[in-house]
Every structure is written in C-alpha cells, then in structure tokens.
GROMACS .gro file of C-alpha atoms in nm:
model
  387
    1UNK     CA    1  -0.472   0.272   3.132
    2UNK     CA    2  -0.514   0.542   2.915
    3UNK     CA    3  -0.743   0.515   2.631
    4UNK     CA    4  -0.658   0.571   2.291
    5UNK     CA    5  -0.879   0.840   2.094
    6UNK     CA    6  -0.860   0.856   1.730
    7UNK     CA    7  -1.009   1.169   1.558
    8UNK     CA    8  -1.244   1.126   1.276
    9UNK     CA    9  -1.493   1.276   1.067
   10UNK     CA   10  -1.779   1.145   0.841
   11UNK     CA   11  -2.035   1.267   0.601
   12UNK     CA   12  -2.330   1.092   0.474
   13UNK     CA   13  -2.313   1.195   0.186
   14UNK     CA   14  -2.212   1.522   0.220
   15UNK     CA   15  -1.980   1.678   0.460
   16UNK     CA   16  -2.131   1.794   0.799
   17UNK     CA   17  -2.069   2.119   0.906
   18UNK     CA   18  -1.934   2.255   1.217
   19UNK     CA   19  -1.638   1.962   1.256
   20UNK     CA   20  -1.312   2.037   1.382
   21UNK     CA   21  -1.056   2.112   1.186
   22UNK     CA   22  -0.840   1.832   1.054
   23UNK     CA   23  -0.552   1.807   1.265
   24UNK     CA   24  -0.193   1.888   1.160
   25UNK     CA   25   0.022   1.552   1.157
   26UNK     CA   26   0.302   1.543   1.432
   27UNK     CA   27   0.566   1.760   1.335
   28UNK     CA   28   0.840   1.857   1.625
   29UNK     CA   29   1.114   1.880   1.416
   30UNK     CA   30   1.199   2.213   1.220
   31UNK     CA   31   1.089   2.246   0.860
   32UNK     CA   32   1.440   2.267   0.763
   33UNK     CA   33   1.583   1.953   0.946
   34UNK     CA   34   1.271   1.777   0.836
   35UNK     CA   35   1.375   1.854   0.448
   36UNK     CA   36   1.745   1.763   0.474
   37UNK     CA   37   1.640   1.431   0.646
   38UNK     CA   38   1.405   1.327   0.380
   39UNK     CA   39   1.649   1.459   0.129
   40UNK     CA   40   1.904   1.210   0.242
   41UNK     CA   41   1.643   0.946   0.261
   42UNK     CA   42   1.546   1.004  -0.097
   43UNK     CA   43   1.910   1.007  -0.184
   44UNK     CA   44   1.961   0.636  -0.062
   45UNK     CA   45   1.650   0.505  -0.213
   46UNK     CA   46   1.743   0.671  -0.579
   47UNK     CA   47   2.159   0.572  -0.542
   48UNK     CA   48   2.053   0.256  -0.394
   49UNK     CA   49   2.104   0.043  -0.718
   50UNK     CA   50   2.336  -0.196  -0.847
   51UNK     CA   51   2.387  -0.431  -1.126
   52UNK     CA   52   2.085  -0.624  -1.211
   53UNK     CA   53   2.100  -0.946  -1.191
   54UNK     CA   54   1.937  -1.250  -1.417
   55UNK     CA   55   1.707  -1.434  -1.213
   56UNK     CA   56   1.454  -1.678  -1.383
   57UNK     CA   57   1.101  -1.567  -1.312
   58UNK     CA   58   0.864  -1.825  -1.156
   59UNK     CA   59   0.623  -2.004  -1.451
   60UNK     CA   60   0.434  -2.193  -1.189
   61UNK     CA   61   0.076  -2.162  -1.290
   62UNK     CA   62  -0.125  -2.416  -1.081
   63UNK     CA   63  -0.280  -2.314  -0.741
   64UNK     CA   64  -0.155  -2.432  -0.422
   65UNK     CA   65  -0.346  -2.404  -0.094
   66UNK     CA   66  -0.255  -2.546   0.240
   67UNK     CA   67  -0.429  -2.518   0.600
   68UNK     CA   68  -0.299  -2.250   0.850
   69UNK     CA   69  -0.326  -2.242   1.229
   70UNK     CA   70  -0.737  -2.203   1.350
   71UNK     CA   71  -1.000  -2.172   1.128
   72UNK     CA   72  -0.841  -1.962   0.865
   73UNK     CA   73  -0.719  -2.162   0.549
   74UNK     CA   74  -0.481  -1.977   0.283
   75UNK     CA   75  -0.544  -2.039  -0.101
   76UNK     CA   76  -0.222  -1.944  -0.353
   77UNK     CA   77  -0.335  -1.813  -0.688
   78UNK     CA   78  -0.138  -1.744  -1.040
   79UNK     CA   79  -0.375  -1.545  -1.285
   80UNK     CA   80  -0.296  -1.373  -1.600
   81UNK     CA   81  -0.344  -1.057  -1.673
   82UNK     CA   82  -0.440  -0.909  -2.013
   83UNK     CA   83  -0.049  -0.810  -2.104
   84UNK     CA   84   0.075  -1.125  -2.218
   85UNK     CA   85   0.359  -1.292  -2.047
   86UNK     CA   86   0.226  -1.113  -1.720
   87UNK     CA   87   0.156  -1.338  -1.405
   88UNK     CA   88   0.009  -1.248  -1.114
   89UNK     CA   89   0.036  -1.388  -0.753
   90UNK     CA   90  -0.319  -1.372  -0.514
   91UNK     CA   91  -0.279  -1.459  -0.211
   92UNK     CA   92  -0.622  -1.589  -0.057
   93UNK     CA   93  -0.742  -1.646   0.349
   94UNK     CA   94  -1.040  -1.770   0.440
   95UNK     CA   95  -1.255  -1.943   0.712
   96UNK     CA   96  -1.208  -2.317   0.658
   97UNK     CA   97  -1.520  -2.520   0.521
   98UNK     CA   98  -1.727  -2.643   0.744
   99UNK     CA   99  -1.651  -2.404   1.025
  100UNK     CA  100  -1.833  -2.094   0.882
  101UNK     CA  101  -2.096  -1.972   0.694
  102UNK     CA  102  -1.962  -1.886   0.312
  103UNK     CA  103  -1.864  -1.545   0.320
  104UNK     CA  104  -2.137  -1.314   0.169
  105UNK     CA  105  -2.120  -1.213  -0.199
  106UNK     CA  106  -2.039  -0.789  -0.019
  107UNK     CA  107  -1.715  -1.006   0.192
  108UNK     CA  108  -1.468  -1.024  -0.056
  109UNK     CA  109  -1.200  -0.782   0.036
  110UNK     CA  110  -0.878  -0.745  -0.202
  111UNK     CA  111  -0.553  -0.584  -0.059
  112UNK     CA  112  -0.343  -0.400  -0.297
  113UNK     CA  113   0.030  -0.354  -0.126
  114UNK     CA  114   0.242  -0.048  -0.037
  115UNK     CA  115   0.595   0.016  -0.171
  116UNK     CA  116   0.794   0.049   0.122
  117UNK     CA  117   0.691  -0.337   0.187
  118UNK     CA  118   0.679  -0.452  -0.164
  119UNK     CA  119   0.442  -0.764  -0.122
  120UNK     CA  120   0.137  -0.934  -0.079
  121UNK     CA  121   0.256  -1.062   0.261
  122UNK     CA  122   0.288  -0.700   0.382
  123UNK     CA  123  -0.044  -0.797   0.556
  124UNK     CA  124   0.014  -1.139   0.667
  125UNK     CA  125   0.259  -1.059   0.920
  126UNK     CA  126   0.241  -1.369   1.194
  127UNK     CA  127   0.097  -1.196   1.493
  128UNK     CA  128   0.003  -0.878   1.274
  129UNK     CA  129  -0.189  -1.042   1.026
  130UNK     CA  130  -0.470  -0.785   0.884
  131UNK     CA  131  -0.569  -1.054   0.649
  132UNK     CA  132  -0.650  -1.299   0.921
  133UNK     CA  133  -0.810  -1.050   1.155
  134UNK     CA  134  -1.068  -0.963   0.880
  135UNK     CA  135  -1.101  -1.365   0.797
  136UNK     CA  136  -1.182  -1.447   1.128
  137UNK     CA  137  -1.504  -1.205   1.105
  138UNK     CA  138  -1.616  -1.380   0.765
  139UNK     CA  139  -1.452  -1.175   0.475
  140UNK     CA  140  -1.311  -1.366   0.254
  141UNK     CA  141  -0.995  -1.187   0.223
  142UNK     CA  142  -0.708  -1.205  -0.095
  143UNK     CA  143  -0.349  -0.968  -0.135
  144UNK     CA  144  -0.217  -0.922  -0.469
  145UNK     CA  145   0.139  -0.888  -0.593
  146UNK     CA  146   0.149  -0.633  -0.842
  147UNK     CA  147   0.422  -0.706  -1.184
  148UNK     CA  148   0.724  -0.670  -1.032
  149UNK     CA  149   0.657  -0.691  -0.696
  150UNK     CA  150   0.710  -1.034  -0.491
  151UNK     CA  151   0.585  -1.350  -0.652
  152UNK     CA  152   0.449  -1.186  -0.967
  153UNK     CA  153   0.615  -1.187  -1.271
  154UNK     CA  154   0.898  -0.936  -1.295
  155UNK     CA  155   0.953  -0.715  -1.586
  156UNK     CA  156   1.213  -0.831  -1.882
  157UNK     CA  157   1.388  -0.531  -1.780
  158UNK     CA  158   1.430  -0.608  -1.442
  159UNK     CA  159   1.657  -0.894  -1.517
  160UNK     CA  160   1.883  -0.617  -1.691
  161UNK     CA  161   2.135  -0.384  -1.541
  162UNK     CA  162   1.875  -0.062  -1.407
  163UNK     CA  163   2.063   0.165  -1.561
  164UNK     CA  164   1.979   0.063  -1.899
  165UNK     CA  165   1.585   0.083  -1.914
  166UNK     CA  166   1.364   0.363  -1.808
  167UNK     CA  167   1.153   0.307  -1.522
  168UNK     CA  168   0.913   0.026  -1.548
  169UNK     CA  169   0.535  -0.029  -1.384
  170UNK     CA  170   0.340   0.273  -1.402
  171UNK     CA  171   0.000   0.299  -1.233
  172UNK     CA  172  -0.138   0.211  -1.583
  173UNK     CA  173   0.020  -0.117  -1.563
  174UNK     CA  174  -0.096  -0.192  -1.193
  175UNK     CA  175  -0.434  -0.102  -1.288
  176UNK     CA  176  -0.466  -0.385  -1.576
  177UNK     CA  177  -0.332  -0.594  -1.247
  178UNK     CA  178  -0.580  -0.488  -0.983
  179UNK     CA  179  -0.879  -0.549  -1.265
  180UNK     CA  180  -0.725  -0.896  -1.340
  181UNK     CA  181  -0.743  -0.972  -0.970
  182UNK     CA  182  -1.079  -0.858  -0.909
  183UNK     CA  183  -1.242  -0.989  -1.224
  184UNK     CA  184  -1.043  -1.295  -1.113
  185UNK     CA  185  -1.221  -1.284  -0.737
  186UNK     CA  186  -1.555  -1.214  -0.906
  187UNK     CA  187  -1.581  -1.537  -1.083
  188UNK     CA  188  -1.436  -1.794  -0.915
  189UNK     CA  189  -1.645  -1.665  -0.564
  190UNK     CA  190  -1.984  -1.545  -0.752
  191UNK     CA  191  -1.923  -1.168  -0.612
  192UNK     CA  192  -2.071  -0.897  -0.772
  193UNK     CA  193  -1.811  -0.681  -0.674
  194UNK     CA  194  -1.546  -0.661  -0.388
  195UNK     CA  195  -1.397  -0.409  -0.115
  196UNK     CA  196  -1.058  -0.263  -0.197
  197UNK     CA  197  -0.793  -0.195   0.108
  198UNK     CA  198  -0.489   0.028  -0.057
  199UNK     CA  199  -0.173   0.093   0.178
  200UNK     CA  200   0.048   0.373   0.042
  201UNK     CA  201   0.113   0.338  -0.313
  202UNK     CA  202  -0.121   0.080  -0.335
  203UNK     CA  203  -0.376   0.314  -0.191
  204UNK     CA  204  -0.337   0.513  -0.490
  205UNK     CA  205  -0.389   0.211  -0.718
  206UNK     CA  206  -0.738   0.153  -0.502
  207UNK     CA  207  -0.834   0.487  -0.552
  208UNK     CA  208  -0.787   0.521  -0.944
  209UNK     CA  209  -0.915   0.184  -0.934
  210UNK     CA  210  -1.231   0.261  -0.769
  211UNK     CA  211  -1.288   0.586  -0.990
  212UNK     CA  212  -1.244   0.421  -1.298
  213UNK     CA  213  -1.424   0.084  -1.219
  214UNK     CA  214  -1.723   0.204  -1.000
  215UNK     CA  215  -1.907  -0.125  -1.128
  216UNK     CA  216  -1.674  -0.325  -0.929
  217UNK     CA  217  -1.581  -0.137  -0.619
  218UNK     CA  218  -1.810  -0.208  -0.333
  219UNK     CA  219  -1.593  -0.004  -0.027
  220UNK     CA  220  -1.291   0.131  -0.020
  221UNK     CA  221  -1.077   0.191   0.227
  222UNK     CA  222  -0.764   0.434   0.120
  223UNK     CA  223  -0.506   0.349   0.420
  224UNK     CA  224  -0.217   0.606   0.402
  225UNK     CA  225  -0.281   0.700   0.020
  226UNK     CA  226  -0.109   1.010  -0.182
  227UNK     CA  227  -0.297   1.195  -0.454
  228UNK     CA  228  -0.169   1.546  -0.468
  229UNK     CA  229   0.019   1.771  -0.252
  230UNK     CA  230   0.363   1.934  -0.194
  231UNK     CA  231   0.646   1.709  -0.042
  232UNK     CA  232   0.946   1.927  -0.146
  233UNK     CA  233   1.172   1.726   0.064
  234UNK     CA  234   1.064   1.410  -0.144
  235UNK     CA  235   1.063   1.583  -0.492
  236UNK     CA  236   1.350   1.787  -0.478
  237UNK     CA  237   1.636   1.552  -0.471
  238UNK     CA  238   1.478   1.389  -0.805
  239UNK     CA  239   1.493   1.726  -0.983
  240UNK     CA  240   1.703   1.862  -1.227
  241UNK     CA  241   1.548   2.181  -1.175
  242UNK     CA  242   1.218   2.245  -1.016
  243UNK     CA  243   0.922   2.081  -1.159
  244UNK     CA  244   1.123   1.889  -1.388
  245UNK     CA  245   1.243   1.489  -1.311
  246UNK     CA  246   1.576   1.382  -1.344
  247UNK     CA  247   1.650   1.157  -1.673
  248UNK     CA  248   1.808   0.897  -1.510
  249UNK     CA  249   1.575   0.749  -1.265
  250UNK     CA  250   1.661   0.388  -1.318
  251UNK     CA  251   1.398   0.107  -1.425
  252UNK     CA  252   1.496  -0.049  -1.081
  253UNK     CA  253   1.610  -0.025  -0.767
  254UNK     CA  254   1.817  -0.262  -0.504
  255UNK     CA  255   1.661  -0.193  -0.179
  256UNK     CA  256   1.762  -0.245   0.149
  257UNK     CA  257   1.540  -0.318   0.463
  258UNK     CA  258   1.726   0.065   0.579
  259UNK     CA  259   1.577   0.218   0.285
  260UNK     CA  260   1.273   0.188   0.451
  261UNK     CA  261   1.362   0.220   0.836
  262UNK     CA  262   1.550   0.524   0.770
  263UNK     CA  263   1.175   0.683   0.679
  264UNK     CA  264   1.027   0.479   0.998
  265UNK     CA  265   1.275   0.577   1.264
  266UNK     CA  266   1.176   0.928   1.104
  267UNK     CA  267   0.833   0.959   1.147
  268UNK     CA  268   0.862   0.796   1.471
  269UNK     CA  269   1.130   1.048   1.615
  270UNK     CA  270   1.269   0.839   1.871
  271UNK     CA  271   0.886   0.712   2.020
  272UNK     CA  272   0.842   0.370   2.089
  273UNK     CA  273   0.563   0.288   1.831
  274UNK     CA  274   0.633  -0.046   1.750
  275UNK     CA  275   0.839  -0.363   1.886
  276UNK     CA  276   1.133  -0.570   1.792
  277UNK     CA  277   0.902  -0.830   1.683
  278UNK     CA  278   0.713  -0.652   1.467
  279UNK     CA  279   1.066  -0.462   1.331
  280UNK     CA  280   1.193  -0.802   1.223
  281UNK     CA  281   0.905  -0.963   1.106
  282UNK     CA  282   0.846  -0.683   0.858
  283UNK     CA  283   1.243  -0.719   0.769
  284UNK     CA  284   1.184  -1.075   0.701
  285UNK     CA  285   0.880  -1.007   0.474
  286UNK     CA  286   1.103  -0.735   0.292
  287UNK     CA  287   1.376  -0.986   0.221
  288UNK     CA  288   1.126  -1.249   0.101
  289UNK     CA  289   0.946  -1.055  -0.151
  290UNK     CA  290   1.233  -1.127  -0.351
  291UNK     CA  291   1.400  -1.472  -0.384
  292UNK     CA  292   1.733  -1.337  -0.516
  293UNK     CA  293   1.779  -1.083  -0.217
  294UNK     CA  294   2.072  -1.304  -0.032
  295UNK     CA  295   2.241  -1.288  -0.339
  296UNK     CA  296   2.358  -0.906  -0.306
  297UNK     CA  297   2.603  -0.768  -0.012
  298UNK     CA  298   2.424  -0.601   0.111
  299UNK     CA  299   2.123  -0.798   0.119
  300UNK     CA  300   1.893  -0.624  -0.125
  301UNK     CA  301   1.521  -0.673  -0.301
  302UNK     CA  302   1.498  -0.540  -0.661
  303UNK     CA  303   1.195  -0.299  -0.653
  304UNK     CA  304   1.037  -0.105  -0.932
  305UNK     CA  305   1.050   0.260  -1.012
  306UNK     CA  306   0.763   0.350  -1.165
  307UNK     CA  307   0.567   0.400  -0.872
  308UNK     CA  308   0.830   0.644  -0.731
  309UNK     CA  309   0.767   0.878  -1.110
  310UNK     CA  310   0.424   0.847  -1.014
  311UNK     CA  311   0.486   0.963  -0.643
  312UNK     CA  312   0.696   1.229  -0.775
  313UNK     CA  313   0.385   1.425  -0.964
  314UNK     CA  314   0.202   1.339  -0.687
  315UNK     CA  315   0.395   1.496  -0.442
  316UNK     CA  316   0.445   1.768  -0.681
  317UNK     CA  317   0.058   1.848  -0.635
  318UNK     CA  318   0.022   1.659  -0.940
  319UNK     CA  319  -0.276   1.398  -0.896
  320UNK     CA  320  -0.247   1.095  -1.176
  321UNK     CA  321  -0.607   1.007  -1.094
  322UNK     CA  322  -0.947   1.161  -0.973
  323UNK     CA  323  -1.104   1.097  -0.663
  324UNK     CA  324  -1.392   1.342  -0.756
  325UNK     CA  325  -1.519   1.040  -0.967
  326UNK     CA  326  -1.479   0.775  -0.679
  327UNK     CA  327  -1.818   0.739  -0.630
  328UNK     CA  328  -1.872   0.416  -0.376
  329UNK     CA  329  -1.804   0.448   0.050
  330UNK     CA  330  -1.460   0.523   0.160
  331UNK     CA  331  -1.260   0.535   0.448
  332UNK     CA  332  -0.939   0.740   0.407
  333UNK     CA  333  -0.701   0.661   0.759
  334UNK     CA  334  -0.388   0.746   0.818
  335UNK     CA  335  -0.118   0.749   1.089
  336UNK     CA  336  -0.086   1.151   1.277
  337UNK     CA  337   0.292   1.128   1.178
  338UNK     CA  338   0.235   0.974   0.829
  339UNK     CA  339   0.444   1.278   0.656
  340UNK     CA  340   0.364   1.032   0.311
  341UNK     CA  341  -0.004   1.074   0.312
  342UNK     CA  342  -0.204   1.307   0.178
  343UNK     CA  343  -0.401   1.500   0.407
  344UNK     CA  344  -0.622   1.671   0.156
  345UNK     CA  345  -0.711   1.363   0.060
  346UNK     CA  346  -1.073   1.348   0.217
  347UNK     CA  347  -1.240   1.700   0.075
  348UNK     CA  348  -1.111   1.547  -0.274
  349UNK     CA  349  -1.400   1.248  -0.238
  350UNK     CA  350  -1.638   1.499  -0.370
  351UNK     CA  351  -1.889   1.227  -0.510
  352UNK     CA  352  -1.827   0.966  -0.269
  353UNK     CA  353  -2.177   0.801  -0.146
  354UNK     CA  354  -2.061   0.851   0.224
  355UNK     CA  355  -1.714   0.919   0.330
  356UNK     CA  356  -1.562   0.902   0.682
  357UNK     CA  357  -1.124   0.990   0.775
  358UNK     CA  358  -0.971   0.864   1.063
  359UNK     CA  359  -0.661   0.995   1.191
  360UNK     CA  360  -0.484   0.739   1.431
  361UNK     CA  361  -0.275   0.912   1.746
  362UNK     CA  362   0.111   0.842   1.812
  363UNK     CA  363   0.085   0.637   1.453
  364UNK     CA  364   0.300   0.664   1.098
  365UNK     CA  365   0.277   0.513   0.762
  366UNK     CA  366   0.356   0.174   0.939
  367UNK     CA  367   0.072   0.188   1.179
  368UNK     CA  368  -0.034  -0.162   1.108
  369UNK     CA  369   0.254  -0.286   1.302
  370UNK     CA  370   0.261  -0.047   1.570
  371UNK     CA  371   0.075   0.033   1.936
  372UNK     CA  372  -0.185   0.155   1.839
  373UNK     CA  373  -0.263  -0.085   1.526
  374UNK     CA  374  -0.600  -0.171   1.728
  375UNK     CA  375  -0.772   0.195   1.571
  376UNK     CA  376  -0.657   0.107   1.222
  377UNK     CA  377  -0.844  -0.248   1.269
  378UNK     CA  378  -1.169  -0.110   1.435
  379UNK     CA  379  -1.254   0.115   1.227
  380UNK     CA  380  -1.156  -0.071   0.922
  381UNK     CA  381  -1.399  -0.329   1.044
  382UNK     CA  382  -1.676  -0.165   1.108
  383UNK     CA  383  -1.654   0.020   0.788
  384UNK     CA  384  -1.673  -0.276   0.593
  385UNK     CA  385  -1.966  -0.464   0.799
  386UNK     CA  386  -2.201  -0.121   0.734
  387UNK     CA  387  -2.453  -0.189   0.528
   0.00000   0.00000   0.00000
C-alpha cells in the first residue's frame, strides 16, 4: 500500500530557513473554467432563498446528558451569552467517570463550526467523529453552535422573510459567542484556558478569537481558515462593481445539501475522496441543523449571511482580523485542493510562539470525511499533546 505523505513545515518560533516552497493546491482545471464554476456556485448559494418562515426558537435551558457507545459520554449545554435573548447550544464528549483519569486542566478543546456544515455536529459524524477520536485520548472535547446556526438561538430576523433585513451574524457577534463558550468551559471544568479547533469560517472565528483573547487560548489549530486573499470567482458574482458588495445580500439564506456538494464535487474533480457513507451522513447532519428543513420543497436549512459579507472582504484580500497578534501555538492544515483556504495564511502568524502548516494530499475543504482524514487527525493530535 502506498503511504500517504503530507507536507508540512514548522518554526519554533521563528520560521526555519531553507524549506520548500509551499506547494500550489491542485488545480487541473483552467483558470477560466475554474471562475465560471465557482461563479455559478456562488450564484445558487446567493439566489438560494425563499420566504422565511416563523419557527419558534427552542427556550430549553436545562442541560441534558446521556451515555454514548464506549467510554465516551456526551453532555448538552444551553448558556447565555452577553446579548440578551441569545442562547447558545455546547455540545460536550467526554471519557465516562470512572474509566479515565479527569482530563487535564491544558485538555479542554472547543470546536467552533464551518459554514458549509452549519452545526455543532459537523464533527460528530457516527464513524467520523473528530470529537470522539480526541475524547478517547483524554481531551475533554465541546462544539458550539454559533446564533443562528443549529440549536442556538436564531436571530428575530430569521423568522422574517430574508429579503427584508440586512444580513445578520457578523464575526463580532460570533465572537461574544465563542467567549461565552469558553468562559463557560473555564468554570464549570476549572481550566485556565482551552484549545480552539476552527473549520472554515469557524476557523476565522478561532483565529480573531485567539488574537484578541490570548489569556484564554492555549493552542490553536486553524483547519481550512480564510483571512485575506483574492478569490475573484467567489467575490465577483456579489459585486455591483468591483470592490463594492451588492445591496441586497439577504439576512438569510435557504440552503440546500447541493449548495454545498456543488463546491465538493468541485474541488474533488471527479476523484474518489470520500464514500457514500460519509456523503450521506454529512447530508443528514445538514438537514438536522435545522428543525424546520422538511418543511421547504426543496428540503432546505435557513443559514445566516453574515459570515458570507465577512468572506467577501476576505476573499477580497481584505482580512477582518489580525493574525500578527495571535500569539499562542498554531497549526494551520488544510486540504491540497481546498480552493477556500487561505494559503498565505501561515507567514501571517508573525508572533505566534511556534507555528507548524500541514498540507494534506488528494484532500479539500471536507477532508475530515474523506481518505485521507487519518493526516488531518495525526497531526491534530500530536499538536495538541506537545507540551
């Protein structure tokens, strides 16, 4: 069997010299045919919306655990957050009582979710779980819901037609969410502070996080995160003209589970990355995040659109935060076909106490679910057990 070779770099602090050159992310398609596509994949995501729809928002507020399969137990958690009327939905796994030592005040390990799978469970897949893999080795391991997103409380104006509201939760917003959850994690487990795992947009949220927060960030790991480069095949089809957004980006959007193949099937160009399994389960997920989904034809999970105004300057080489000022370790790892992520990304981390980027072969944005999902893991792991 072949083995599979990721290609990394570290510095400790400061970069080494010599390296290879970072290498360019799997790109066999023309520069022209690669625009139109993502064009047309933009085009769905921002025409993708329909009348909103009036669904109550969940006011449980007591926590709920119950006992999964093995040793790993899952807690459910509602916490506020400073903006009133905000709640927030933590999802907690951990090794059971009894069968492990209590994971160690540097263990805690927070999960802050992407926007192509808008929730918490994005990393609870059955048979892909991240969360479990990391809970088996002792981290006590939580995934948070940001306003808007999956089981936390939606935005008034998301029970509105989209049309009528501008676009709600900004990376502001999902900050005030990330500190609720960690000050949250802090005190009820007597942690001094606690590692940070950001997929996509909710890398970005880790890294601003991190920057501003340096108190509370132990590691960081930044797992196909954006901070500033040119897309033009993302940014131009929400243009008026260039450099300027359109006015009528909606405060929602209705999206389908092809919203988000259509990029997948892209950046996997016809390889066979990942299996049916894996394809459903995520759909599943997707269609869960939001309990009025079956309601639409077709099926369809409302989804907010701040994060894609804050994607826009960012893939207008626009950065919203600095990762100059991220100071703690970080791992930066992305998929070699993740056209998303930013591959500048690692020279940013300028004042980072050590920094290491992996680059995973025949991998995309989605690499958690695919082959080679076993690189992402590793080096995750033993990024977080360094001392």
């Amino acid at each position: 069997m072949k083995s599979i070779q990721s290609i990394s770099r570290a510095s400790d602090p400061a970069p080494s010299r010599g390296l290879a050159a970072r290498p360019r992310p799997f790109r066999p398609m023309t520069r022209a045919k690669t625009i139109a596509m993502w064009a047309v994949g933009l085009c769905m995501l921002l025409t993708g919306c329909a009348p909103g729809d009036n669904a109550a928002v969940s006011s449980e507020s007591k926590d709920k655990s119950k006992a999964t399969t093995g040793a790993v137990v899952t807690h459910q958690h509602r916490i506020p957050c400073a903006d009133p009327g905000i709640e927030l939905y933590l999802k907690e796994k951990v090794l059971a009582t009894g069968t492990a030592a209590t994971p160690s005040p540097t263990k805690a390990v927070l999960f802050l979710e992407p926007f192509g799978v808008p929730t918490a469970e994005a990393f609870d897949l059955p048979g892909y779980s991240w969360m479990d893999h990391l809970a088996r080795q002792g981290f006590d391991t939580w995934a948070l819901d940001f306003r808007g997103f999956g089981q936390s409380t939606r935005p008034a104006a998301m029970t509105q037609p989209p049309n009528q509201n501008a676009p709600v939760v900004r990376l502001n917003d999902v900050l005030k969410d990330v500190d609720a959850a960690v000050n949250f994690i802090k005190t009820s487990r007597g942690v001094p502070s606690v590692d940070l795992i950001g997929w996509s947009y909710g890398g970005v949220a880790a890294g601003a996080y991190a920057a501003q927060h340096p108190e509370n960030v132990h590691r960081v790991v930044l797992y196909g995160a954006m901070h500033g480069f040119q897309l033009p095949g993302m940014t131009q089809p929400m243009e008026e003209k260039p450099g300027v957004l359109k006015k009528d980006i909606p405060a929602y959007q209705l999206a389908t589970f092809a919203m988000t193949m259509q990029h997948w099937n892209m950046m996997m160009n016809g390889r066979p990355l990942v299996s049916a399994d894996a394809v459903e389960g995520a759909k599943k997920i997707f269609m869960e995040s939001d309990p009025t989904a079956g309601d639409r034809n077709p099926p369809s999970v409302r989804r907010p659109m701040g994060p894609m105004v804050d994607l826009y300057a960012i893939w207008s080489n626009r950065p919203i935060f600095d990762a100059g000022k991220i100071q703690c370790p970080t791992l930066v790892v992305r998929g070699d076909s993740d056209f998303f992520a930013d591959p500048t990304l690692f020279d940013k981390l300028t004042s980072a106490k050590e920094k290491k980027e992996v680059v995973i072969p025949e991998a995309t944005h989605w690499a958690i679910y695919e082959k080679n999902r076993g690189v992402l893991l590793e080096e995750t792991l033993k990024f977080l057990q360094a001392q």
